[in-house]
mmCIF file of N, CA, C and O in Angstrom:
data_model
loop_
_atom_site.group_PDB
_atom_site.id
_atom_site.type_symbol
_atom_site.label_atom_id
_atom_site.label_comp_id
_atom_site.label_asym_id
_atom_site.label_seq_id
_atom_site.Cartn_x
_atom_site.Cartn_y
_atom_site.Cartn_z
ATOM 1 N N UNK A 238 -106.056 102.397 13.928
ATOM 2 C CA UNK A 238 -105.836 101.816 12.595
ATOM 3 C C UNK A 238 -107.088 101.698 11.673
ATOM 4 O O UNK A 238 -106.786 101.760 10.678
ATOM 5 N N UNK A 239 -108.378 101.469 12.348
ATOM 6 C CA UNK A 239 -109.470 101.459 11.421
ATOM 7 C C UNK A 239 -109.681 102.835 10.800
ATOM 8 O O UNK A 239 -110.074 102.792 9.564
ATOM 9 N N UNK A 240 -109.449 103.790 11.447
ATOM 10 C CA UNK A 240 -109.515 105.109 10.786
ATOM 11 C C UNK A 240 -108.652 105.173 9.554
ATOM 12 O O UNK A 240 -109.003 105.762 8.550
ATOM 13 N N UNK A 241 -107.428 104.933 9.612
ATOM 14 C CA UNK A 241 -106.564 104.894 8.590
ATOM 15 C C UNK A 241 -107.032 104.133 7.458
ATOM 16 O O UNK A 241 -106.802 104.630 6.251
ATOM 17 N N UNK A 242 -107.392 102.833 7.762
ATOM 18 C CA UNK A 242 -107.675 101.956 6.710
ATOM 19 C C UNK A 242 -108.976 102.487 6.007
ATOM 20 O O UNK A 242 -109.130 102.455 4.769
ATOM 21 N N UNK A 243 -110.019 103.103 6.784
ATOM 22 C CA UNK A 243 -111.138 103.766 6.160
ATOM 23 C C UNK A 243 -110.716 105.056 5.155
ATOM 24 O O UNK A 243 -111.283 105.133 4.054
ATOM 25 N N UNK A 244 -109.805 105.791 5.731
ATOM 26 C CA UNK A 244 -109.373 106.867 4.889
ATOM 27 C C UNK A 244 -108.616 106.390 3.698
ATOM 28 O O UNK A 244 -109.087 106.879 2.554
ATOM 29 N N UNK A 245 -107.779 105.378 3.668
ATOM 30 C CA UNK A 245 -107.151 104.752 2.554
ATOM 31 C C UNK A 245 -108.291 104.264 1.453
ATOM 32 O O UNK A 245 -108.142 104.598 0.335
ATOM 33 N N UNK A 246 -109.239 103.528 1.981
ATOM 34 C CA UNK A 246 -110.326 102.992 1.162
ATOM 35 C C UNK A 246 -111.055 104.140 0.470
ATOM 36 O O UNK A 246 -111.377 104.132 -0.740
ATOM 37 N N UNK A 247 -111.353 105.190 1.218
ATOM 38 C CA UNK A 247 -112.124 106.305 0.653
ATOM 39 C C UNK A 247 -111.349 106.961 -0.417
ATOM 40 O O UNK A 247 -111.888 107.505 -1.371
ATOM 41 N N UNK A 248 -110.124 107.159 -0.234
ATOM 42 C CA UNK A 248 -109.281 107.872 -1.166
ATOM 43 C C UNK A 248 -109.125 107.022 -2.517
ATOM 44 O O UNK A 248 -109.143 107.613 -3.644
ATOM 45 N N UNK A 249 -109.095 105.668 -2.319
ATOM 46 C CA UNK A 249 -109.061 104.778 -3.532
ATOM 47 C C UNK A 249 -110.508 104.916 -4.377
ATOM 48 O O UNK A 249 -110.472 104.947 -5.414
ATOM 49 N N UNK A 250 -111.468 104.922 -3.575
ATOM 50 C CA UNK A 250 -112.793 105.117 -4.168
ATOM 51 C C UNK A 250 -112.938 106.463 -4.808
ATOM 52 O O UNK A 250 -113.478 106.606 -5.917
ATOM 53 N N UNK A 251 -112.584 107.551 -4.286
ATOM 54 C CA UNK A 251 -112.441 108.900 -4.809
ATOM 55 C C UNK A 251 -111.752 109.081 -5.959
ATOM 56 O O UNK A 251 -111.986 109.824 -6.706
ATOM 57 N N UNK A 252 -110.568 108.349 -5.972
ATOM 58 C CA UNK A 252 -109.796 108.545 -7.162
ATOM 59 C C UNK A 252 -110.190 108.045 -8.441
ATOM 60 O O UNK A 252 -109.909 108.579 -9.491
ATOM 61 N N UNK A 253 -111.213 107.050 -8.402
ATOM 62 C CA UNK A 253 -111.829 106.665 -9.530
ATOM 63 C C UNK A 253 -113.225 107.308 -9.898
ATOM 64 O O UNK A 253 -113.852 107.049 -10.898
ATOM 65 N N UNK A 254 -113.579 108.225 -9.022
ATOM 66 C CA UNK A 254 -114.815 108.878 -9.200
ATOM 67 C C UNK A 254 -114.694 110.098 -10.035
ATOM 68 O O UNK A 254 -113.667 110.758 -10.101
ATOM 69 N N UNK A 255 -115.712 110.443 -10.691
ATOM 70 C CA UNK A 255 -115.962 111.564 -11.383
ATOM 71 C C UNK A 255 -116.919 112.532 -10.669
ATOM 72 O O UNK A 255 -118.005 112.249 -10.356
ATOM 73 N N UNK A 256 -116.579 113.906 -10.604
ATOM 74 C CA UNK A 256 -117.397 114.754 -9.802
ATOM 75 C C UNK A 256 -117.850 115.891 -10.636
ATOM 76 O O UNK A 256 -118.740 116.723 -10.160
ATOM 77 N N UNK A 257 -117.294 116.098 -11.804
ATOM 78 C CA UNK A 257 -117.781 117.177 -12.778
ATOM 79 C C UNK A 257 -118.893 116.639 -13.620
ATOM 80 O O UNK A 257 -118.862 115.555 -14.030
ATOM 81 N N UNK A 258 -119.915 117.562 -13.883
ATOM 82 C CA UNK A 258 -121.046 117.154 -14.695
ATOM 83 C C UNK A 258 -120.488 116.725 -16.085
ATOM 84 O O UNK A 258 -119.566 117.227 -16.487
ATOM 85 N N UNK A 259 -121.201 115.876 -16.709
ATOM 86 C CA UNK A 259 -120.734 115.496 -18.127
ATOM 87 C C UNK A 259 -122.034 114.945 -18.932
ATOM 88 O O UNK A 259 -123.063 114.711 -18.460
ATOM 89 N N UNK A 260 -121.592 115.018 -20.211
ATOM 90 C CA UNK A 260 -122.780 114.620 -21.277
ATOM 91 C C UNK A 260 -122.555 113.017 -21.320
ATOM 92 O O UNK A 260 -121.327 112.481 -21.563
ATOM 93 N N UNK A 261 -123.585 112.257 -21.104
ATOM 94 C CA UNK A 261 -123.457 110.769 -21.173
ATOM 95 C C UNK A 261 -123.507 110.388 -22.623
ATOM 96 O O UNK A 261 -124.320 109.752 -23.095
ATOM 97 N N UNK A 262 -122.352 110.389 -23.156
ATOM 98 C CA UNK A 262 -122.166 109.890 -24.696
ATOM 99 C C UNK A 262 -120.923 108.961 -24.576
ATOM 100 O O UNK A 262 -119.969 109.162 -25.390
ATOM 101 N N UNK A 263 -120.841 107.960 -23.727
ATOM 102 C CA UNK A 263 -119.725 107.062 -23.651
ATOM 103 C C UNK A 263 -119.674 106.155 -24.891
ATOM 104 O O UNK A 263 -120.716 105.949 -25.426
ATOM 105 N N UNK A 264 -118.363 105.692 -25.137
ATOM 106 C CA UNK A 264 -118.255 104.743 -26.334
ATOM 107 C C UNK A 264 -117.478 103.590 -25.721
ATOM 108 O O UNK A 264 -116.613 103.746 -24.838
ATOM 109 N N UNK A 265 -117.720 102.386 -26.228
ATOM 110 C CA UNK A 265 -116.921 101.316 -26.001
ATOM 111 C C UNK A 265 -115.732 101.090 -26.911
ATOM 112 O O UNK A 265 -115.721 101.686 -28.145
ATOM 113 N N UNK A 266 -114.568 100.599 -26.496
ATOM 114 C CA UNK A 266 -113.341 100.569 -27.171
ATOM 115 C C UNK A 266 -113.700 99.629 -28.463
ATOM 116 O O UNK A 266 -114.156 98.662 -28.336
ATOM 117 N N UNK A 267 -113.275 100.280 -29.744
ATOM 118 C CA UNK A 267 -113.476 99.549 -30.931
ATOM 119 C C UNK A 267 -114.811 99.679 -31.398
ATOM 120 O O UNK A 267 -115.114 98.978 -32.561
ATOM 121 N N UNK A 268 -115.818 100.318 -30.837
ATOM 122 C CA UNK A 268 -117.163 100.582 -31.399
ATOM 123 C C UNK A 268 -117.351 101.973 -31.826
ATOM 124 O O UNK A 268 -116.786 102.945 -31.136
ATOM 125 N N UNK A 269 -118.126 102.162 -33.006
ATOM 126 C CA UNK A 269 -118.408 103.601 -33.295
ATOM 127 C C UNK A 269 -119.657 104.093 -32.623
ATOM 128 O O UNK A 269 -119.676 105.209 -32.449
ATOM 129 N N UNK A 270 -120.651 103.348 -32.471
ATOM 130 C CA UNK A 270 -121.937 103.824 -31.940
ATOM 131 C C UNK A 270 -121.706 103.884 -30.370
ATOM 132 O O UNK A 270 -121.012 103.233 -29.683
ATOM 133 N N UNK A 271 -122.226 105.031 -29.863
ATOM 134 C CA UNK A 271 -122.052 105.330 -28.376
ATOM 135 C C UNK A 271 -122.922 104.386 -27.690
ATOM 136 O O UNK A 271 -123.995 103.881 -28.042
ATOM 137 N N UNK A 272 -122.628 104.067 -26.436
ATOM 138 C CA UNK A 272 -123.415 103.150 -25.624
ATOM 139 C C UNK A 272 -124.034 104.068 -24.417
ATOM 140 O O UNK A 272 -124.891 103.445 -23.647
ATOM 141 N N UNK A 273 -123.665 105.232 -24.215
ATOM 142 C CA UNK A 273 -124.328 106.092 -23.327
ATOM 143 C C UNK A 273 -125.830 106.395 -23.834
ATOM 144 O O UNK A 273 -126.107 106.205 -24.882
ATOM 145 N N UNK A 274 -126.494 107.063 -22.886
ATOM 146 C CA UNK A 274 -127.925 107.444 -23.250
ATOM 147 C C UNK A 274 -128.161 108.590 -23.968
ATOM 148 O O UNK A 274 -129.127 108.845 -24.505
ATOM 149 N N UNK A 275 -126.930 109.374 -24.141
ATOM 150 C CA UNK A 275 -127.156 110.607 -24.934
ATOM 151 C C UNK A 275 -126.975 110.428 -26.472
ATOM 152 O O UNK A 275 -126.347 109.467 -26.930
ATOM 153 N N UNK A 276 -127.760 111.156 -27.403
ATOM 154 C CA UNK A 276 -127.744 111.114 -28.759
ATOM 155 C C UNK A 276 -127.474 112.479 -29.231
ATOM 156 O O UNK A 276 -127.802 113.543 -28.585
ATOM 157 N N UNK A 277 -127.050 112.822 -30.502
ATOM 158 C CA UNK A 277 -126.763 114.070 -30.902
ATOM 159 C C UNK A 277 -127.883 114.982 -30.934
ATOM 160 O O UNK A 277 -127.791 116.095 -30.661
ATOM 161 N N UNK A 278 -129.157 114.456 -31.086
ATOM 162 C CA UNK A 278 -130.535 115.343 -31.033
ATOM 163 C C UNK A 278 -131.095 115.237 -29.821
ATOM 164 O O UNK A 278 -132.087 115.891 -29.582
ATOM 165 N N UNK A 279 -130.501 114.471 -28.764
ATOM 166 C CA UNK A 279 -131.152 114.428 -27.430
ATOM 167 C C UNK A 279 -129.990 114.150 -26.430
ATOM 168 O O UNK A 279 -129.848 112.916 -26.008
ATOM 169 N N UNK A 280 -129.229 115.137 -26.015
ATOM 170 C CA UNK A 280 -128.277 115.067 -25.108
ATOM 171 C C UNK A 280 -128.705 114.764 -23.543
ATOM 172 O O UNK A 280 -129.827 115.108 -23.283
ATOM 173 N N UNK A 281 -127.888 113.978 -22.904
ATOM 174 C CA UNK A 281 -128.304 113.519 -21.529
ATOM 175 C C UNK A 281 -127.079 114.038 -20.644
ATOM 176 O O UNK A 281 -125.952 113.591 -20.932
ATOM 177 N N UNK A 282 -127.489 114.687 -19.596
ATOM 178 C CA UNK A 282 -126.338 115.328 -18.849
ATOM 179 C C UNK A 282 -126.384 114.739 -17.427
ATOM 180 O O UNK A 282 -127.464 114.704 -16.744
ATOM 181 N N UNK A 283 -125.372 114.119 -16.899
ATOM 182 C CA UNK A 283 -125.327 113.453 -15.613
ATOM 183 C C UNK A 283 -124.530 114.532 -14.588
ATOM 184 O O UNK A 283 -123.581 115.134 -15.074
ATOM 185 N N UNK A 284 -125.119 114.844 -13.397
ATOM 186 C CA UNK A 284 -124.599 115.806 -12.676
ATOM 187 C C UNK A 284 -124.856 115.472 -11.184
ATOM 188 O O UNK A 284 -125.639 114.697 -10.803
ATOM 189 N N UNK A 285 -124.292 116.301 -10.230
ATOM 190 C CA UNK A 285 -124.424 116.010 -8.854
ATOM 191 C C UNK A 285 -125.764 116.744 -8.302
ATOM 192 O O UNK A 285 -126.402 117.421 -8.948
ATOM 193 N N UNK A 286 -126.019 116.350 -7.030
ATOM 194 C CA UNK A 286 -127.231 116.863 -6.456
ATOM 195 C C UNK A 286 -127.295 118.314 -6.230
ATOM 196 O O UNK A 286 -128.251 119.061 -6.313
ATOM 197 N N UNK A 287 -126.119 119.035 -6.146
ATOM 198 C CA UNK A 287 -126.032 120.450 -5.860
ATOM 199 C C UNK A 287 -125.575 121.184 -7.133
ATOM 200 O O UNK A 287 -125.332 122.337 -7.026
ATOM 201 N N UNK A 288 -125.479 120.575 -8.294
ATOM 202 C CA UNK A 288 -125.038 121.231 -9.643
ATOM 203 C C UNK A 288 -126.218 122.107 -9.961
ATOM 204 O O UNK A 288 -127.396 121.739 -10.000
ATOM 205 N N UNK A 289 -125.858 123.339 -10.443
ATOM 206 C CA UNK A 289 -126.788 124.297 -10.858
ATOM 207 C C UNK A 289 -127.512 124.019 -12.114
ATOM 208 O O UNK A 289 -126.826 123.314 -12.975
ATOM 209 N N UNK A 290 -128.761 124.300 -12.382
ATOM 210 C CA UNK A 290 -129.393 123.976 -13.601
ATOM 211 C C UNK A 290 -128.697 124.687 -14.842
ATOM 212 O O UNK A 290 -128.596 124.122 -15.947
ATOM 213 N N UNK A 291 -128.195 125.768 -14.523
ATOM 214 C CA UNK A 291 -127.497 126.576 -15.576
ATOM 215 C C UNK A 291 -126.331 125.860 -16.099
ATOM 216 O O UNK A 291 -125.927 126.144 -17.252
ATOM 217 N N UNK A 292 -125.742 125.092 -15.190
ATOM 218 C CA UNK A 292 -124.542 124.388 -15.752
ATOM 219 C C UNK A 292 -124.972 123.235 -16.568
ATOM 220 O O UNK A 292 -124.091 122.941 -17.675
ATOM 221 N N UNK A 293 -125.884 122.447 -16.118
ATOM 222 C CA UNK A 293 -126.369 121.488 -16.959
ATOM 223 C C UNK A 293 -126.939 121.944 -18.490
ATOM 224 O O UNK A 293 -126.648 121.169 -19.397
ATOM 225 N N UNK A 294 -127.636 123.159 -18.248
ATOM 226 C CA UNK A 294 -128.081 123.694 -19.496
ATOM 227 C C UNK A 294 -126.909 124.057 -20.495
ATOM 228 O O UNK A 294 -127.003 123.808 -21.820
ATOM 229 N N UNK A 295 -125.843 124.514 -20.005
ATOM 230 C CA UNK A 295 -124.798 125.047 -20.804
ATOM 231 C C UNK A 295 -124.142 123.775 -21.388
ATOM 232 O O UNK A 295 -123.783 123.809 -22.733
ATOM 233 N N UNK A 296 -124.010 122.596 -20.741
ATOM 234 C CA UNK A 296 -123.351 121.336 -21.354
ATOM 235 C C UNK A 296 -124.351 120.867 -22.624
ATOM 236 O O UNK A 296 -123.785 120.598 -23.574
ATOM 237 N N UNK A 297 -125.703 120.944 -22.206
ATOM 238 C CA UNK A 297 -126.607 120.530 -23.211
ATOM 239 C C UNK A 297 -126.507 121.445 -24.482
ATOM 240 O O UNK A 297 -126.544 120.981 -25.700
ATOM 241 N N UNK A 298 -126.484 122.764 -24.250
ATOM 242 C CA UNK A 298 -126.471 123.802 -25.395
ATOM 243 C C UNK A 298 -125.243 123.629 -26.257
ATOM 244 O O UNK A 298 -125.346 123.696 -27.415
ATOM 245 N N UNK A 299 -124.157 123.259 -25.642
ATOM 246 C CA UNK A 299 -122.992 122.996 -26.250
ATOM 247 C C UNK A 299 -123.023 121.818 -27.158
ATOM 248 O O UNK A 299 -122.572 121.863 -28.463
ATOM 249 N N UNK A 300 -123.740 120.773 -26.756
ATOM 250 C CA UNK A 300 -123.816 119.506 -27.600
ATOM 251 C C UNK A 300 -124.880 119.832 -28.712
ATOM 252 O O UNK A 300 -124.717 119.360 -29.785
ATOM 253 N N UNK A 301 -125.944 120.722 -28.453
ATOM 254 C CA UNK A 301 -126.964 120.857 -29.525
ATOM 255 C C UNK A 301 -126.430 121.847 -30.630
ATOM 256 O O UNK A 301 -126.891 121.791 -31.708
ATOM 257 N N UNK A 302 -125.328 122.719 -30.129
ATOM 258 C CA UNK A 302 -124.664 123.698 -31.205
ATOM 259 C C UNK A 302 -124.037 122.938 -32.250
ATOM 260 O O UNK A 302 -123.988 123.483 -33.322
ATOM 261 N N UNK A 303 -123.733 121.758 -32.030
ATOM 262 C CA UNK A 303 -122.964 120.937 -32.985
ATOM 263 C C UNK A 303 -123.910 120.604 -34.173
ATOM 264 O O UNK A 303 -123.550 120.393 -35.402
ATOM 265 N N UNK A 304 -125.235 120.541 -33.918
ATOM 266 C CA UNK A 304 -126.207 120.401 -35.267
ATOM 267 C C UNK A 304 -126.989 121.708 -35.298
ATOM 268 O O UNK A 304 -127.988 121.550 -36.016
ATOM 269 N N UNK A 305 -126.507 122.752 -34.926
ATOM 270 C CA UNK A 305 -127.205 124.121 -35.086
ATOM 271 C C UNK A 305 -128.561 124.179 -34.385
ATOM 272 O O UNK A 305 -129.396 124.862 -34.895
ATOM 273 N N UNK A 306 -128.710 123.689 -33.174
ATOM 274 C CA UNK A 306 -129.929 123.910 -32.520
ATOM 275 C C UNK A 306 -129.726 124.277 -31.060
ATOM 276 O O UNK A 306 -128.560 124.463 -30.633
ATOM 277 N N UNK A 307 -130.785 124.460 -30.303
ATOM 278 C CA UNK A 307 -130.730 124.740 -28.853
ATOM 279 C C UNK A 307 -131.428 123.683 -28.071
ATOM 280 O O UNK A 307 -132.322 123.046 -28.322
ATOM 281 N N UNK A 308 -130.851 123.423 -26.793
ATOM 282 C CA UNK A 308 -131.382 122.426 -25.905
ATOM 283 C C UNK A 308 -132.432 122.977 -25.172
ATOM 284 O O UNK A 308 -132.457 124.110 -24.521
ATOM 285 N N UNK A 309 -133.518 122.112 -24.921
ATOM 286 C CA UNK A 309 -134.701 122.342 -23.987
ATOM 287 C C UNK A 309 -134.708 121.090 -23.210
ATOM 288 O O UNK A 309 -134.727 119.930 -23.487
ATOM 289 N N UNK A 310 -134.844 121.450 -21.809
ATOM 290 C CA UNK A 310 -134.970 120.387 -20.862
ATOM 291 C C UNK A 310 -136.268 119.517 -20.920
ATOM 292 O O UNK A 310 -137.260 120.023 -21.201
ATOM 293 N N UNK A 311 -136.247 118.145 -21.134
ATOM 294 C CA UNK A 311 -137.345 117.392 -21.197
ATOM 295 C C UNK A 311 -137.656 116.714 -19.844
ATOM 296 O O UNK A 311 -138.811 116.586 -19.326
ATOM 297 N N UNK A 312 -136.750 116.189 -19.121
ATOM 298 C CA UNK A 312 -137.056 115.483 -17.903
ATOM 299 C C UNK A 312 -135.848 115.185 -17.010
ATOM 300 O O UNK A 312 -134.797 115.372 -17.450
ATOM 301 N N UNK A 313 -136.116 115.264 -15.718
ATOM 302 C CA UNK A 313 -135.010 114.984 -14.676
ATOM 303 C C UNK A 313 -135.223 113.837 -13.922
ATOM 304 O O UNK A 313 -136.359 113.645 -13.406
ATOM 305 N N UNK A 314 -134.265 112.924 -13.691
ATOM 306 C CA UNK A 314 -134.462 111.762 -12.782
ATOM 307 C C UNK A 314 -133.184 111.723 -11.781
ATOM 308 O O UNK A 314 -132.249 112.192 -12.145
ATOM 309 N N UNK A 315 -133.513 111.160 -10.749
ATOM 310 C CA UNK A 315 -132.408 110.951 -9.761
ATOM 311 C C UNK A 315 -131.897 109.545 -9.758
ATOM 312 O O UNK A 315 -132.601 108.671 -9.863
ATOM 313 N N UNK A 316 -130.793 109.477 -9.208
ATOM 314 C CA UNK A 316 -130.110 108.203 -9.091
ATOM 315 C C UNK A 316 -130.080 107.312 -10.310
ATOM 316 O O UNK A 316 -130.255 105.964 -10.189
ATOM 317 N N UNK A 317 -129.662 107.817 -11.429
ATOM 318 C CA UNK A 317 -129.697 107.086 -12.656
ATOM 319 C C UNK A 317 -128.312 107.092 -13.210
ATOM 320 O O UNK A 317 -128.091 106.381 -14.261
ATOM 321 N N UNK A 318 -127.408 107.962 -12.820
ATOM 322 C CA UNK A 318 -126.129 107.987 -13.395
ATOM 323 C C UNK A 318 -125.179 107.326 -12.508
ATOM 324 O O UNK A 318 -125.243 106.124 -12.084
ATOM 325 N N UNK A 319 -124.071 108.099 -12.169
ATOM 326 C CA UNK A 319 -122.979 107.462 -11.420
ATOM 327 C C UNK A 319 -123.234 107.728 -9.859
ATOM 328 O O UNK A 319 -124.130 108.552 -9.641
ATOM 329 N N UNK A 320 -122.610 107.016 -8.985
ATOM 330 C CA UNK A 320 -122.611 107.195 -7.507
ATOM 331 C C UNK A 320 -122.538 108.724 -7.130
ATOM 332 O O UNK A 320 -123.448 109.227 -6.322
ATOM 333 N N UNK A 321 -121.587 109.377 -7.548
ATOM 334 C CA UNK A 321 -121.442 110.776 -7.139
ATOM 335 C C UNK A 321 -121.985 111.848 -7.952
ATOM 336 O O UNK A 321 -122.029 112.971 -7.654
ATOM 337 N N UNK A 322 -122.596 111.335 -9.083
ATOM 338 C CA UNK A 322 -123.255 112.248 -10.004
ATOM 339 C C UNK A 322 -124.660 111.578 -10.342
ATOM 340 O O UNK A 322 -124.966 111.082 -11.416
ATOM 341 N N UNK A 323 -125.565 111.591 -9.484
ATOM 342 C CA UNK A 323 -126.773 110.693 -9.549
ATOM 343 C C UNK A 323 -127.998 111.375 -10.386
ATOM 344 O O UNK A 323 -128.816 110.664 -10.866
ATOM 345 N N UNK A 324 -127.858 112.659 -10.715
ATOM 346 C CA UNK A 324 -128.999 113.333 -11.458
ATOM 347 C C UNK A 324 -128.773 113.249 -12.858
ATOM 348 O O UNK A 324 -127.722 113.436 -13.375
ATOM 349 N N UNK A 325 -129.804 112.743 -13.619
ATOM 350 C CA UNK A 325 -129.847 112.499 -14.972
ATOM 351 C C UNK A 325 -130.792 113.566 -15.772
ATOM 352 O O UNK A 325 -131.972 113.260 -15.281
ATOM 353 N N UNK A 326 -130.410 114.528 -16.482
ATOM 354 C CA UNK A 326 -131.350 115.375 -17.053
ATOM 355 C C UNK A 326 -131.290 115.184 -18.644
ATOM 356 O O UNK A 326 -130.248 115.189 -19.294
ATOM 357 N N UNK A 327 -132.598 114.877 -19.206
ATOM 358 C CA UNK A 327 -132.586 114.713 -20.560
ATOM 359 C C UNK A 327 -133.151 116.014 -21.254
ATOM 360 O O UNK A 327 -133.920 116.652 -20.841
ATOM 361 N N UNK A 328 -132.503 116.183 -22.352
ATOM 362 C CA UNK A 328 -132.776 117.471 -23.221
ATOM 363 C C UNK A 328 -133.165 116.958 -24.538
ATOM 364 O O UNK A 328 -132.884 115.964 -24.977
ATOM 365 N N UNK A 329 -133.808 117.845 -25.350
ATOM 366 C CA UNK A 329 -133.884 117.681 -26.659
ATOM 367 C C UNK A 329 -133.551 118.962 -27.349
ATOM 368 O O UNK A 329 -133.555 120.014 -26.810
ATOM 369 N N UNK A 330 -133.011 118.632 -28.591
ATOM 370 C CA UNK A 330 -132.511 119.812 -29.371
ATOM 371 C C UNK A 330 -133.619 120.324 -30.288
ATOM 372 O O UNK A 330 -134.170 119.584 -31.117
ATOM 373 N N UNK A 331 -133.823 121.503 -30.254
ATOM 374 C CA UNK A 331 -134.967 122.127 -31.044
ATOM 375 C C UNK A 331 -134.327 123.350 -31.972
ATOM 376 O O UNK A 331 -133.255 123.996 -31.472
ATOM 377 N N UNK A 332 -134.866 123.704 -33.001
ATOM 378 C CA UNK A 332 -134.552 124.742 -33.668
ATOM 379 C C UNK A 332 -134.808 126.136 -33.087
ATOM 380 O O UNK A 332 -135.798 126.186 -32.354
ATOM 381 N N UNK A 333 -133.874 127.018 -33.343
ATOM 382 C CA UNK A 333 -134.013 128.391 -32.427
ATOM 383 C C UNK A 333 -135.003 129.231 -33.114
ATOM 384 O O UNK A 333 -135.498 129.178 -34.220
#
């Protein structure tokens, strides 16, 4: 019975979790300004421990392309984002 309960709890926790890397540019409902740590000229990518650097770079490049620039990694920190995506990498957008 305990195993079934634990399995159900894990499924509920996993259903609300995000496992794909993302740019931390969250917005609150009704607000125009973002509340995430990412900015147009300095994207921040949250990812898992085993996510390849090339995947994080691609997400940051996509954000910097919006302003006609290229992303360069500035710093990486661990356990700063979400539970299942603890790696936070900061980029800056520079001219090509």
